[in-house]
């Protein structure tokens, strides 16, 4: 009897299976592909390991997550400098922002606009915000129109595909750590960083691509006793009495697993179609209305 069945063998599914197996839980993982990792998989391109998605580990990740990955990868978890660039008013600016680079490359019109926005905030009544909170209103209030209109709002439209006024205010707090012009200026000072001076401008990345994390999780989960089924496509999830039954197809044969619980890491749009239960119609409609944003990565050899 399987205690827990995990759907999907990406990093989340494999990490859950590993934790459960190490706790003595009988766990099975079902993965549709013949490989693990999901969107966090790597592949060989001209002798270089590259990724299907844009992935890296930030120093601000939860400490227990970083420690687990370090324990799995050891010396293969490398520290790398962040050499990002953002396109700002026709000019390439280093990101994370660097004071000297910013002074040399920032468009004068952008600097003037930020200065005017800061002056307005210092005037009486300039710091009040009486509008209903949205992603747009919070950032406009904190950062000013220039930074919002030239950087954050175009970025938001690219990421979410909707107007900033339609985005939840929660995203403003989660995605923008510097919520005011003053905080942004302080972060440009030497040694100022949410992660401390030692982690400013770096990230962690596996030696053999981000997919190495999933490979290490797979090996550790199997060693701990987890059962992992690759090339297995889930066809339905139903109840037998009070226990879930997961039906899947593997090697052209249909199999079933009677389990105590089901943990799903697959897209909720797919999950809602697999559950053979009297799910309210509005739940189905809500799941089917969800949209996924696409990303195109170009690798040049």
PDB file of C-alpha atoms in Angstrom:
ATOM      1  CA  UNK A   1       0.000   0.000   0.000  1.00  0.00           C
ATOM      2  CA  UNK A   2       1.330   3.420  -0.989  1.00  0.00           C
ATOM      3  CA  UNK A   3       0.956   6.118   1.643  1.00  0.00           C
ATOM      4  CA  UNK A   4       1.510   9.079  -0.691  1.00  0.00           C
ATOM      5  CA  UNK A   5       1.526   9.358  -4.499  1.00  0.00           C
ATOM      6  CA  UNK A   6       3.294  12.381  -5.968  1.00  0.00           C
ATOM      7  CA  UNK A   7       2.320  13.579  -9.448  1.00  0.00           C
ATOM      8  CA  UNK A   8       5.217  15.102 -11.359  1.00  0.00           C
ATOM      9  CA  UNK A   9       8.977  14.594 -10.966  1.00  0.00           C
ATOM     10  CA  UNK A  10      10.149  18.175 -11.128  1.00  0.00           C
ATOM     11  CA  UNK A  11      12.210  19.647  -8.272  1.00  0.00           C
ATOM     12  CA  UNK A  12       9.108  20.140  -6.110  1.00  0.00           C
ATOM     13  CA  UNK A  13       7.770  16.609  -6.619  1.00  0.00           C
ATOM     14  CA  UNK A  14      11.157  14.944  -6.107  1.00  0.00           C
ATOM     15  CA  UNK A  15      11.942  17.049  -3.038  1.00  0.00           C
ATOM     16  CA  UNK A  16       8.578  16.094  -1.520  1.00  0.00           C
ATOM     17  CA  UNK A  17       9.232  12.417  -2.277  1.00  0.00           C
ATOM     18  CA  UNK A  18      12.692  12.604  -0.733  1.00  0.00           C
ATOM     19  CA  UNK A  19      11.456  14.240   2.467  1.00  0.00           C
ATOM     20  CA  UNK A  20       8.617  11.719   2.768  1.00  0.00           C
ATOM     21  CA  UNK A  21      10.812   8.684   2.076  1.00  0.00           C
ATOM     22  CA  UNK A  22      13.390   9.844   4.619  1.00  0.00           C
ATOM     23  CA  UNK A  23      10.559  10.096   7.149  1.00  0.00           C
ATOM     24  CA  UNK A  24       9.637   6.453   6.579  1.00  0.00           C
ATOM     25  CA  UNK A  25       6.612   7.141   4.358  1.00  0.00           C
ATOM     26  CA  UNK A  26       5.916   4.730   1.480  1.00  0.00           C
ATOM     27  CA  UNK A  27       5.865   7.120  -1.490  1.00  0.00           C
ATOM     28  CA  UNK A  28       5.514   6.731  -5.261  1.00  0.00           C
ATOM     29  CA  UNK A  29       6.226   9.354  -7.936  1.00  0.00           C
ATOM     30  CA  UNK A  30       4.521   9.349 -11.348  1.00  0.00           C
ATOM     31  CA  UNK A  31       6.151  11.307 -14.168  1.00  0.00           C
ATOM     32  CA  UNK A  32       4.869  11.518 -17.749  1.00  0.00           C
ATOM     33  CA  UNK A  33       8.285  12.167 -19.304  1.00  0.00           C
ATOM     34  CA  UNK A  34      11.155   9.696 -19.534  1.00  0.00           C
ATOM     35  CA  UNK A  35      13.319  12.115 -17.563  1.00  0.00           C
ATOM     36  CA  UNK A  36      12.968  14.142 -14.373  1.00  0.00           C
ATOM     37  CA  UNK A  37      13.129  17.890 -13.863  1.00  0.00           C
ATOM     38  CA  UNK A  38      10.075  19.184 -15.715  1.00  0.00           C
ATOM     39  CA  UNK A  39      10.723  22.753 -16.878  1.00  0.00           C
ATOM     40  CA  UNK A  40      13.885  22.761 -14.763  1.00  0.00           C
ATOM     41  CA  UNK A  41      15.630  20.192 -16.995  1.00  0.00           C
ATOM     42  CA  UNK A  42      18.967  20.709 -18.723  1.00  0.00           C
ATOM     43  CA  UNK A  43      20.280  19.343 -22.008  1.00  0.00           C
ATOM     44  CA  UNK A  44      23.596  19.158 -23.833  1.00  0.00           C
ATOM     45  CA  UNK A  45      24.172  21.781 -26.527  1.00  0.00           C
ATOM     46  CA  UNK A  46      27.572  21.712 -28.188  1.00  0.00           C
ATOM     47  CA  UNK A  47      29.171  20.210 -25.099  1.00  0.00           C
ATOM     48  CA  UNK A  48      27.604  22.764 -22.759  1.00  0.00           C
ATOM     49  CA  UNK A  49      24.776  22.018 -20.303  1.00  0.00           C
ATOM     50  CA  UNK A  50      21.983  24.541 -20.923  1.00  0.00           C
ATOM     51  CA  UNK A  51      18.470  24.805 -19.497  1.00  0.00           C
ATOM     52  CA  UNK A  52      14.932  24.675 -20.849  1.00  0.00           C
ATOM     53  CA  UNK A  53      14.017  27.565 -18.562  1.00  0.00           C
ATOM     54  CA  UNK A  54      15.670  30.551 -16.937  1.00  0.00           C
ATOM     55  CA  UNK A  55      16.797  29.169 -13.574  1.00  0.00           C
ATOM     56  CA  UNK A  56      19.290  29.983 -10.849  1.00  0.00           C
ATOM     57  CA  UNK A  57      19.459  29.859  -7.062  1.00  0.00           C
ATOM     58  CA  UNK A  58      19.503  33.205  -5.288  1.00  0.00           C
ATOM     59  CA  UNK A  59      21.231  33.785  -1.931  1.00  0.00           C
ATOM     60  CA  UNK A  60      17.845  34.987  -0.631  1.00  0.00           C
ATOM     61  CA  UNK A  61      16.383  31.484  -1.052  1.00  0.00           C
ATOM     62  CA  UNK A  62      15.173  29.869   2.200  1.00  0.00           C
ATOM     63  CA  UNK A  63      18.244  28.656   4.144  1.00  0.00           C
ATOM     64  CA  UNK A  64      16.896  25.111   4.495  1.00  0.00           C
ATOM     65  CA  UNK A  65      16.471  24.877   0.712  1.00  0.00           C
ATOM     66  CA  UNK A  66      20.017  26.084   0.030  1.00  0.00           C
ATOM     67  CA  UNK A  67      21.422  23.723   2.640  1.00  0.00           C
ATOM     68  CA  UNK A  68      19.584  20.756   1.126  1.00  0.00           C
ATOM     69  CA  UNK A  69      20.842  21.573  -2.375  1.00  0.00           C
ATOM     70  CA  UNK A  70      24.380  22.066  -1.068  1.00  0.00           C
ATOM     71  CA  UNK A  71      24.267  18.704   0.687  1.00  0.00           C
ATOM     72  CA  UNK A  72      23.195  17.027  -2.557  1.00  0.00           C
ATOM     73  CA  UNK A  73      25.597  18.761  -4.962  1.00  0.00           C
ATOM     74  CA  UNK A  74      28.615  19.477  -2.783  1.00  0.00           C
ATOM     75  CA  UNK A  75      31.354  21.247  -4.760  1.00  0.00           C
ATOM     76  CA  UNK A  76      29.200  21.128  -7.905  1.00  0.00           C
ATOM     77  CA  UNK A  77      27.100  24.023  -6.582  1.00  0.00           C
ATOM     78  CA  UNK A  78      29.077  26.956  -7.937  1.00  0.00           C
ATOM     79  CA  UNK A  79      29.017  30.631  -6.978  1.00  0.00           C
ATOM     80  CA  UNK A  80      28.661  32.856 -10.030  1.00  0.00           C
ATOM     81  CA  UNK A  81      28.625  36.670 -10.487  1.00  0.00           C
ATOM     82  CA  UNK A  82      25.440  38.273 -11.734  1.00  0.00           C
ATOM     83  CA  UNK A  83      26.122  40.042 -15.026  1.00  0.00           C
ATOM     84  CA  UNK A  84      22.580  40.984 -15.981  1.00  0.00           C
ATOM     85  CA  UNK A  85      21.642  43.906 -18.198  1.00  0.00           C
ATOM     86  CA  UNK A  86      18.409  45.856 -18.483  1.00  0.00           C
ATOM     87  CA  UNK A  87      17.376  48.033 -21.425  1.00  0.00           C
ATOM     88  CA  UNK A  88      16.427  51.436 -20.049  1.00  0.00           C
ATOM     89  CA  UNK A  89      15.426  54.240 -22.417  1.00  0.00           C
ATOM     90  CA  UNK A  90      17.593  52.812 -25.199  1.00  0.00           C
ATOM     91  CA  UNK A  91      20.662  52.195 -23.012  1.00  0.00           C
ATOM     92  CA  UNK A  92      22.038  48.994 -21.454  1.00  0.00           C
ATOM     93  CA  UNK A  93      22.382  49.288 -17.671  1.00  0.00           C
ATOM     94  CA  UNK A  94      24.062  46.712 -15.420  1.00  0.00           C
ATOM     95  CA  UNK A  95      21.676  44.814 -13.165  1.00  0.00           C
ATOM     96  CA  UNK A  96      21.958  44.610 -10.182  1.00  0.00           C
ATOM     97  CA  UNK A  97      22.461  48.359 -10.348  1.00  0.00           C
ATOM     98  CA  UNK A  98      25.996  49.697  -9.858  1.00  0.00           C
ATOM     99  CA  UNK A  99      26.519  53.362  -8.937  1.00  0.00           C
ATOM    100  CA  UNK A 100      29.340  54.119 -11.400  1.00  0.00           C
ATOM    101  CA  UNK A 101      27.710  52.232 -14.267  1.00  0.00           C
ATOM    102  CA  UNK A 102      24.420  53.991 -13.530  1.00  0.00           C
ATOM    103  CA  UNK A 103      26.027  57.444 -13.563  1.00  0.00           C
ATOM    104  CA  UNK A 104      27.862  56.790 -16.832  1.00  0.00           C
ATOM    105  CA  UNK A 105      25.044  55.111 -18.748  1.00  0.00           C
ATOM    106  CA  UNK A 106      21.761  56.387 -17.323  1.00  0.00           C
ATOM    107  CA  UNK A 107      19.766  58.554 -19.707  1.00  0.00           C
ATOM    108  CA  UNK A 108      19.689  62.195 -18.457  1.00  0.00           C
ATOM    109  CA  UNK A 109      15.918  62.348 -18.979  1.00  0.00           C
ATOM    110  CA  UNK A 110      15.499  59.337 -16.668  1.00  0.00           C
ATOM    111  CA  UNK A 111      17.672  60.919 -13.963  1.00  0.00           C
ATOM    112  CA  UNK A 112      15.739  64.185 -14.227  1.00  0.00           C
ATOM    113  CA  UNK A 113      12.394  62.380 -13.965  1.00  0.00           C
ATOM    114  CA  UNK A 114      13.481  60.426 -10.874  1.00  0.00           C
ATOM    115  CA  UNK A 115      14.707  63.654  -9.262  1.00  0.00           C
ATOM    116  CA  UNK A 116      11.387  65.413  -9.905  1.00  0.00           C
ATOM    117  CA  UNK A 117       9.446  62.410  -8.523  1.00  0.00           C
ATOM    118  CA  UNK A 118      11.594  62.419  -5.372  1.00  0.00           C
ATOM    119  CA  UNK A 119      11.069  66.170  -4.905  1.00  0.00           C
ATOM    120  CA  UNK A 120       7.300  65.754  -5.216  1.00  0.00           C
ATOM    121  CA  UNK A 121       7.314  63.081  -2.509  1.00  0.00           C
ATOM    122  CA  UNK A 122       9.114  65.465  -0.152  1.00  0.00           C
ATOM    123  CA  UNK A 123       6.445  68.154  -0.581  1.00  0.00           C
ATOM    124  CA  UNK A 124       3.545  68.355   1.915  1.00  0.00           C
ATOM    125  CA  UNK A 125       0.966  65.736   0.959  1.00  0.00           C
ATOM    126  CA  UNK A 126       3.343  64.081  -1.492  1.00  0.00           C
ATOM    127  CA  UNK A 127       3.572  60.916   0.573  1.00  0.00           C
ATOM    128  CA  UNK A 128      -0.135  60.146   0.843  1.00  0.00           C
ATOM    129  CA  UNK A 129      -1.883  57.465  -1.177  1.00  0.00           C
ATOM    130  CA  UNK A 130      -5.678  57.349  -1.028  1.00  0.00           C
ATOM    131  CA  UNK A 131      -6.312  55.048  -4.001  1.00  0.00           C
ATOM    132  CA  UNK A 132      -7.256  51.381  -3.831  1.00  0.00           C
ATOM    133  CA  UNK A 133      -4.050  49.293  -3.661  1.00  0.00           C
ATOM    134  CA  UNK A 134      -2.937  47.569  -6.850  1.00  0.00           C
ATOM    135  CA  UNK A 135       0.487  46.679  -8.216  1.00  0.00           C
ATOM    136  CA  UNK A 136       0.388  49.983 -10.134  1.00  0.00           C
ATOM    137  CA  UNK A 137      -0.745  52.284  -7.327  1.00  0.00           C
ATOM    138  CA  UNK A 138       1.704  50.867  -4.764  1.00  0.00           C
ATOM    139  CA  UNK A 139       4.719  51.210  -7.048  1.00  0.00           C
ATOM    140  CA  UNK A 140       3.652  54.607  -8.345  1.00  0.00           C
ATOM    141  CA  UNK A 141       3.353  55.806  -4.749  1.00  0.00           C
ATOM    142  CA  UNK A 142       6.683  54.331  -3.666  1.00  0.00           C
ATOM    143  CA  UNK A 143       8.929  54.706  -6.721  1.00  0.00           C
ATOM    144  CA  UNK A 144       7.343  57.492  -8.736  1.00  0.00           C
ATOM    145  CA  UNK A 145       6.038  57.631 -12.291  1.00  0.00           C
ATOM    146  CA  UNK A 146       9.416  57.691 -14.038  1.00  0.00           C
ATOM    147  CA  UNK A 147      10.781  54.414 -12.641  1.00  0.00           C
ATOM    148  CA  UNK A 148       7.366  52.776 -13.022  1.00  0.00           C
ATOM    149  CA  UNK A 149       6.609  53.886 -16.572  1.00  0.00           C
ATOM    150  CA  UNK A 150      10.114  53.325 -17.932  1.00  0.00           C
ATOM    151  CA  UNK A 151      11.040  50.098 -16.142  1.00  0.00           C
ATOM    152  CA  UNK A 152       8.654  48.267 -13.795  1.00  0.00           C
ATOM    153  CA  UNK A 153       5.434  48.575 -15.792  1.00  0.00           C
ATOM    154  CA  UNK A 154       6.924  47.361 -19.121  1.00  0.00           C
ATOM    155  CA  UNK A 155       8.550  44.533 -17.144  1.00  0.00           C
ATOM    156  CA  UNK A 156       5.205  43.618 -15.559  1.00  0.00           C
ATOM    157  CA  UNK A 157       3.428  43.560 -18.931  1.00  0.00           C
ATOM    158  CA  UNK A 158       6.102  41.225 -20.304  1.00  0.00           C
ATOM    159  CA  UNK A 159       5.972  38.847 -17.321  1.00  0.00           C
ATOM    160  CA  UNK A 160       2.203  38.653 -16.742  1.00  0.00           C
ATOM    161  CA  UNK A 161       0.712  39.844 -20.014  1.00  0.00           C
ATOM    162  CA  UNK A 162      -1.772  42.191 -18.336  1.00  0.00           C
ATOM    163  CA  UNK A 163      -1.841  45.845 -17.342  1.00  0.00           C
ATOM    164  CA  UNK A 164      -0.207  46.828 -14.005  1.00  0.00           C
ATOM    165  CA  UNK A 165      -3.576  48.105 -12.735  1.00  0.00           C
ATOM    166  CA  UNK A 166      -4.948  44.543 -12.982  1.00  0.00           C
ATOM    167  CA  UNK A 167      -2.123  42.908 -11.012  1.00  0.00           C
ATOM    168  CA  UNK A 168      -2.559  42.043  -7.339  1.00  0.00           C
ATOM    169  CA  UNK A 169      -0.817  44.352  -4.846  1.00  0.00           C
ATOM    170  CA  UNK A 170       0.804  41.237  -3.354  1.00  0.00           C
ATOM    171  CA  UNK A 171       3.111  41.097  -6.378  1.00  0.00           C
ATOM    172  CA  UNK A 172       4.355  44.611  -5.652  1.00  0.00           C
ATOM    173  CA  UNK A 173       5.584  43.456  -2.248  1.00  0.00           C
ATOM    174  CA  UNK A 174       6.969  40.129  -3.477  1.00  0.00           C
ATOM    175  CA  UNK A 175       8.688  41.192  -6.697  1.00  0.00           C
ATOM    176  CA  UNK A 176       9.990  44.652  -5.794  1.00  0.00           C
ATOM    177  CA  UNK A 177      12.186  44.586  -2.695  1.00  0.00           C
ATOM    178  CA  UNK A 178      13.045  48.289  -2.895  1.00  0.00           C
ATOM    179  CA  UNK A 179       9.607  49.834  -2.376  1.00  0.00           C
ATOM    180  CA  UNK A 180      10.682  53.484  -2.412  1.00  0.00           C
ATOM    181  CA  UNK A 181      13.181  55.741  -4.153  1.00  0.00           C
ATOM    182  CA  UNK A 182      15.023  56.183  -0.853  1.00  0.00           C
ATOM    183  CA  UNK A 183      15.450  52.439  -0.350  1.00  0.00           C
ATOM    184  CA  UNK A 184      16.582  52.045  -3.943  1.00  0.00           C
ATOM    185  CA  UNK A 185      19.267  54.717  -3.477  1.00  0.00           C
ATOM    186  CA  UNK A 186      20.442  53.139  -0.201  1.00  0.00           C
ATOM    187  CA  UNK A 187      20.860  49.773  -1.933  1.00  0.00           C
ATOM    188  CA  UNK A 188      23.291  51.377  -4.380  1.00  0.00           C
ATOM    189  CA  UNK A 189      25.680  52.197  -1.533  1.00  0.00           C
ATOM    190  CA  UNK A 190      28.649  49.822  -1.120  1.00  0.00           C
ATOM    191  CA  UNK A 191      27.810  46.799   1.036  1.00  0.00           C
ATOM    192  CA  UNK A 192      24.065  47.456   0.944  1.00  0.00           C
ATOM    193  CA  UNK A 193      22.105  44.362  -0.073  1.00  0.00           C
ATOM    194  CA  UNK A 194      19.170  42.365   1.211  1.00  0.00           C
ATOM    195  CA  UNK A 195      21.459  39.367   1.313  1.00  0.00           C
ATOM    196  CA  UNK A 196      24.418  41.213   2.891  1.00  0.00           C
ATOM    197  CA  UNK A 197      27.677  42.351   1.338  1.00  0.00           C
ATOM    198  CA  UNK A 198      28.945  38.805   0.815  1.00  0.00           C
ATOM    199  CA  UNK A 199      26.015  37.835  -1.410  1.00  0.00           C
ATOM    200  CA  UNK A 200      25.538  41.046  -3.384  1.00  0.00           C
ATOM    201  CA  UNK A 201      25.675  40.443  -7.115  1.00  0.00           C
ATOM    202  CA  UNK A 202      26.026  36.645  -7.032  1.00  0.00           C
ATOM    203  CA  UNK A 203      23.887  33.557  -7.548  1.00  0.00           C
ATOM    204  CA  UNK A 204      24.376  29.797  -7.210  1.00  0.00           C
ATOM    205  CA  UNK A 205      24.316  27.448 -10.169  1.00  0.00           C
ATOM    206  CA  UNK A 206      25.050  23.702 -10.579  1.00  0.00           C
ATOM    207  CA  UNK A 207      28.168  22.748 -12.531  1.00  0.00           C
ATOM    208  CA  UNK A 208      26.174  20.628 -15.023  1.00  0.00           C
ATOM    209  CA  UNK A 209      23.117  22.810 -15.460  1.00  0.00           C
ATOM    210  CA  UNK A 210      20.078  23.409 -13.300  1.00  0.00           C
ATOM    211  CA  UNK A 211      18.787  19.942 -14.149  1.00  0.00           C
ATOM    212  CA  UNK A 212      21.567  18.500 -11.987  1.00  0.00           C
ATOM    213  CA  UNK A 213      19.483  19.407  -8.930  1.00  0.00           C
ATOM    214  CA  UNK A 214      16.632  17.162 -10.086  1.00  0.00           C
ATOM    215  CA  UNK A 215      19.043  14.343 -10.938  1.00  0.00           C
ATOM    216  CA  UNK A 216      20.530  14.553  -7.443  1.00  0.00           C
ATOM    217  CA  UNK A 217      17.063  14.628  -5.865  1.00  0.00           C
ATOM    218  CA  UNK A 218      16.070  11.574  -7.910  1.00  0.00           C
ATOM    219  CA  UNK A 219      19.095   9.563  -6.783  1.00  0.00           C
ATOM    220  CA  UNK A 220      18.592  10.553  -3.139  1.00  0.00           C
ATOM    221  CA  UNK A 221      14.836   9.804  -3.232  1.00  0.00           C
ATOM    222  CA  UNK A 222      15.371   6.336  -4.720  1.00  0.00           C
ATOM    223  CA  UNK A 223      18.108   5.614  -2.159  1.00  0.00           C
ATOM    224  CA  UNK A 224      15.680   6.626   0.595  1.00  0.00           C
ATOM    225  CA  UNK A 225      13.108   4.142  -0.724  1.00  0.00           C
ATOM    226  CA  UNK A 226      10.865   6.174  -3.036  1.00  0.00           C
ATOM    227  CA  UNK A 227       9.372   4.446  -6.086  1.00  0.00           C
ATOM    228  CA  UNK A 228       9.719   6.588  -9.222  1.00  0.00           C
ATOM    229  CA  UNK A 229       7.759   5.712 -12.377  1.00  0.00           C
ATOM    230  CA  UNK A 230       8.993   7.496 -15.524  1.00  0.00           C
ATOM    231  CA  UNK A 231       7.123   7.503 -18.833  1.00  0.00           C
ATOM    232  CA  UNK A 232       3.883   7.091 -16.878  1.00  0.00           C
ATOM    233  CA  UNK A 233       0.883   9.197 -17.910  1.00  0.00           C
ATOM    234  CA  UNK A 234      -1.872   9.720 -15.323  1.00  0.00           C
ATOM    235  CA  UNK A 235      -5.332   9.054 -16.798  1.00  0.00           C
ATOM    236  CA  UNK A 236      -7.612   9.557 -13.772  1.00  0.00           C
ATOM    237  CA  UNK A 237      -7.834  10.065 -10.031  1.00  0.00           C
ATOM    238  CA  UNK A 238     -10.891   8.576  -8.328  1.00  0.00           C
ATOM    239  CA  UNK A 239     -12.033   7.472  -4.891  1.00  0.00           C
ATOM    240  CA  UNK A 240     -12.413   3.865  -3.767  1.00  0.00           C
ATOM    241  CA  UNK A 241     -14.217   4.199  -0.470  1.00  0.00           C
ATOM    242  CA  UNK A 242     -12.256   6.934   1.266  1.00  0.00           C
ATOM    243  CA  UNK A 243      -8.949   6.268  -0.480  1.00  0.00           C
ATOM    244  CA  UNK A 244      -7.727   7.854  -3.722  1.00  0.00           C
ATOM    245  CA  UNK A 245      -6.876   5.603  -6.659  1.00  0.00           C
ATOM    246  CA  UNK A 246      -4.470   6.931  -9.293  1.00  0.00           C
ATOM    247  CA  UNK A 247      -4.706   5.279 -12.721  1.00  0.00           C
ATOM    248  CA  UNK A 248      -1.790   5.703 -15.131  1.00  0.00           C
ATOM    249  CA  UNK A 249      -0.529   4.254 -18.392  1.00  0.00           C
ATOM    250  CA  UNK A 250       3.010   2.915 -18.744  1.00  0.00           C
ATOM    251  CA  UNK A 251       4.432   0.711 -21.506  1.00  0.00           C
ATOM    252  CA  UNK A 252       0.964   0.641 -23.119  1.00  0.00           C
ATOM    253  CA  UNK A 253      -0.491  -0.903 -19.954  1.00  0.00           C
ATOM    254  CA  UNK A 254      -2.918   0.693 -17.516  1.00  0.00           C
ATOM    255  CA  UNK A 255      -1.998   0.409 -13.856  1.00  0.00           C
ATOM    256  CA  UNK A 256      -3.545   1.670 -10.642  1.00  0.00           C
ATOM    257  CA  UNK A 257      -2.129   2.781  -7.315  1.00  0.00           C
ATOM    258  CA  UNK A 258      -4.369   2.835  -4.240  1.00  0.00           C
ATOM    259  CA  UNK A 259      -2.939   5.491  -1.990  1.00  0.00           C
ATOM    260  CA  UNK A 260      -3.576   7.446   1.179  1.00  0.00           C
ATOM    261  CA  UNK A 261      -2.880  10.910  -0.208  1.00  0.00           C
ATOM    262  CA  UNK A 262      -2.059  12.519  -3.549  1.00  0.00           C
ATOM    263  CA  UNK A 263       0.416  15.385  -3.840  1.00  0.00           C
ATOM    264  CA  UNK A 264       0.187  17.145  -7.199  1.00  0.00           C
ATOM    265  CA  UNK A 265       2.901  19.295  -8.784  1.00  0.00           C
ATOM    266  CA  UNK A 266       1.465  19.084 -12.311  1.00  0.00           C
ATOM    267  CA  UNK A 267      -0.374  22.058 -13.892  1.00  0.00           C
ATOM    268  CA  UNK A 268      -3.695  22.644 -12.131  1.00  0.00           C
ATOM    269  CA  UNK A 269      -5.341  23.006 -15.553  1.00  0.00           C
ATOM    270  CA  UNK A 270      -4.485  19.346 -16.182  1.00  0.00           C
ATOM    271  CA  UNK A 271      -5.228  18.164 -12.648  1.00  0.00           C
ATOM    272  CA  UNK A 272      -8.814  19.437 -12.762  1.00  0.00           C
ATOM    273  CA  UNK A 273      -9.480  17.257 -15.825  1.00  0.00           C
ATOM    274  CA  UNK A 274      -8.009  14.120 -14.228  1.00  0.00           C
ATOM    275  CA  UNK A 275     -10.017  14.181 -11.016  1.00  0.00           C
ATOM    276  CA  UNK A 276     -13.011  11.881 -11.441  1.00  0.00           C
ATOM    277  CA  UNK A 277     -15.085  13.460  -8.682  1.00  0.00           C
ATOM    278  CA  UNK A 278     -18.144  15.726  -8.539  1.00  0.00           C
ATOM    279  CA  UNK A 279     -16.128  18.931  -8.794  1.00  0.00           C
ATOM    280  CA  UNK A 280     -18.271  22.112  -8.994  1.00  0.00           C
ATOM    281  CA  UNK A 281     -18.484  23.546 -12.495  1.00  0.00           C
ATOM    282  CA  UNK A 282     -17.118  26.902 -11.388  1.00  0.00           C
ATOM    283  CA  UNK A 283     -13.945  25.136 -10.203  1.00  0.00           C
ATOM    284  CA  UNK A 284     -13.459  23.532 -13.622  1.00  0.00           C
ATOM    285  CA  UNK A 285     -14.129  26.873 -15.303  1.00  0.00           C
ATOM    286  CA  UNK A 286     -11.646  28.672 -13.044  1.00  0.00           C
ATOM    287  CA  UNK A 287      -8.929  26.091 -13.754  1.00  0.00           C
ATOM    288  CA  UNK A 288      -9.507  26.174 -17.503  1.00  0.00           C
ATOM    289  CA  UNK A 289      -9.373  29.975 -17.544  1.00  0.00           C
ATOM    290  CA  UNK A 290      -5.795  30.000 -16.235  1.00  0.00           C
ATOM    291  CA  UNK A 291      -3.166  30.935 -18.804  1.00  0.00           C
ATOM    292  CA  UNK A 292       0.556  30.195 -18.935  1.00  0.00           C
ATOM    293  CA  UNK A 293       3.166  32.663 -20.136  1.00  0.00           C
ATOM    294  CA  UNK A 294       5.653  31.395 -22.698  1.00  0.00           C
ATOM    295  CA  UNK A 295       9.386  32.036 -22.697  1.00  0.00           C
ATOM    296  CA  UNK A 296      11.735  31.755 -25.656  1.00  0.00           C
ATOM    297  CA  UNK A 297      15.419  31.132 -24.970  1.00  0.00           C
ATOM    298  CA  UNK A 298      17.959  31.467 -27.783  1.00  0.00           C
ATOM    299  CA  UNK A 299      21.260  29.592 -27.496  1.00  0.00           C
ATOM    300  CA  UNK A 300      23.992  30.501 -29.972  1.00  0.00           C
ATOM    301  CA  UNK A 301      26.855  28.114 -30.717  1.00  0.00           C
TER     302      UNK A 301
END
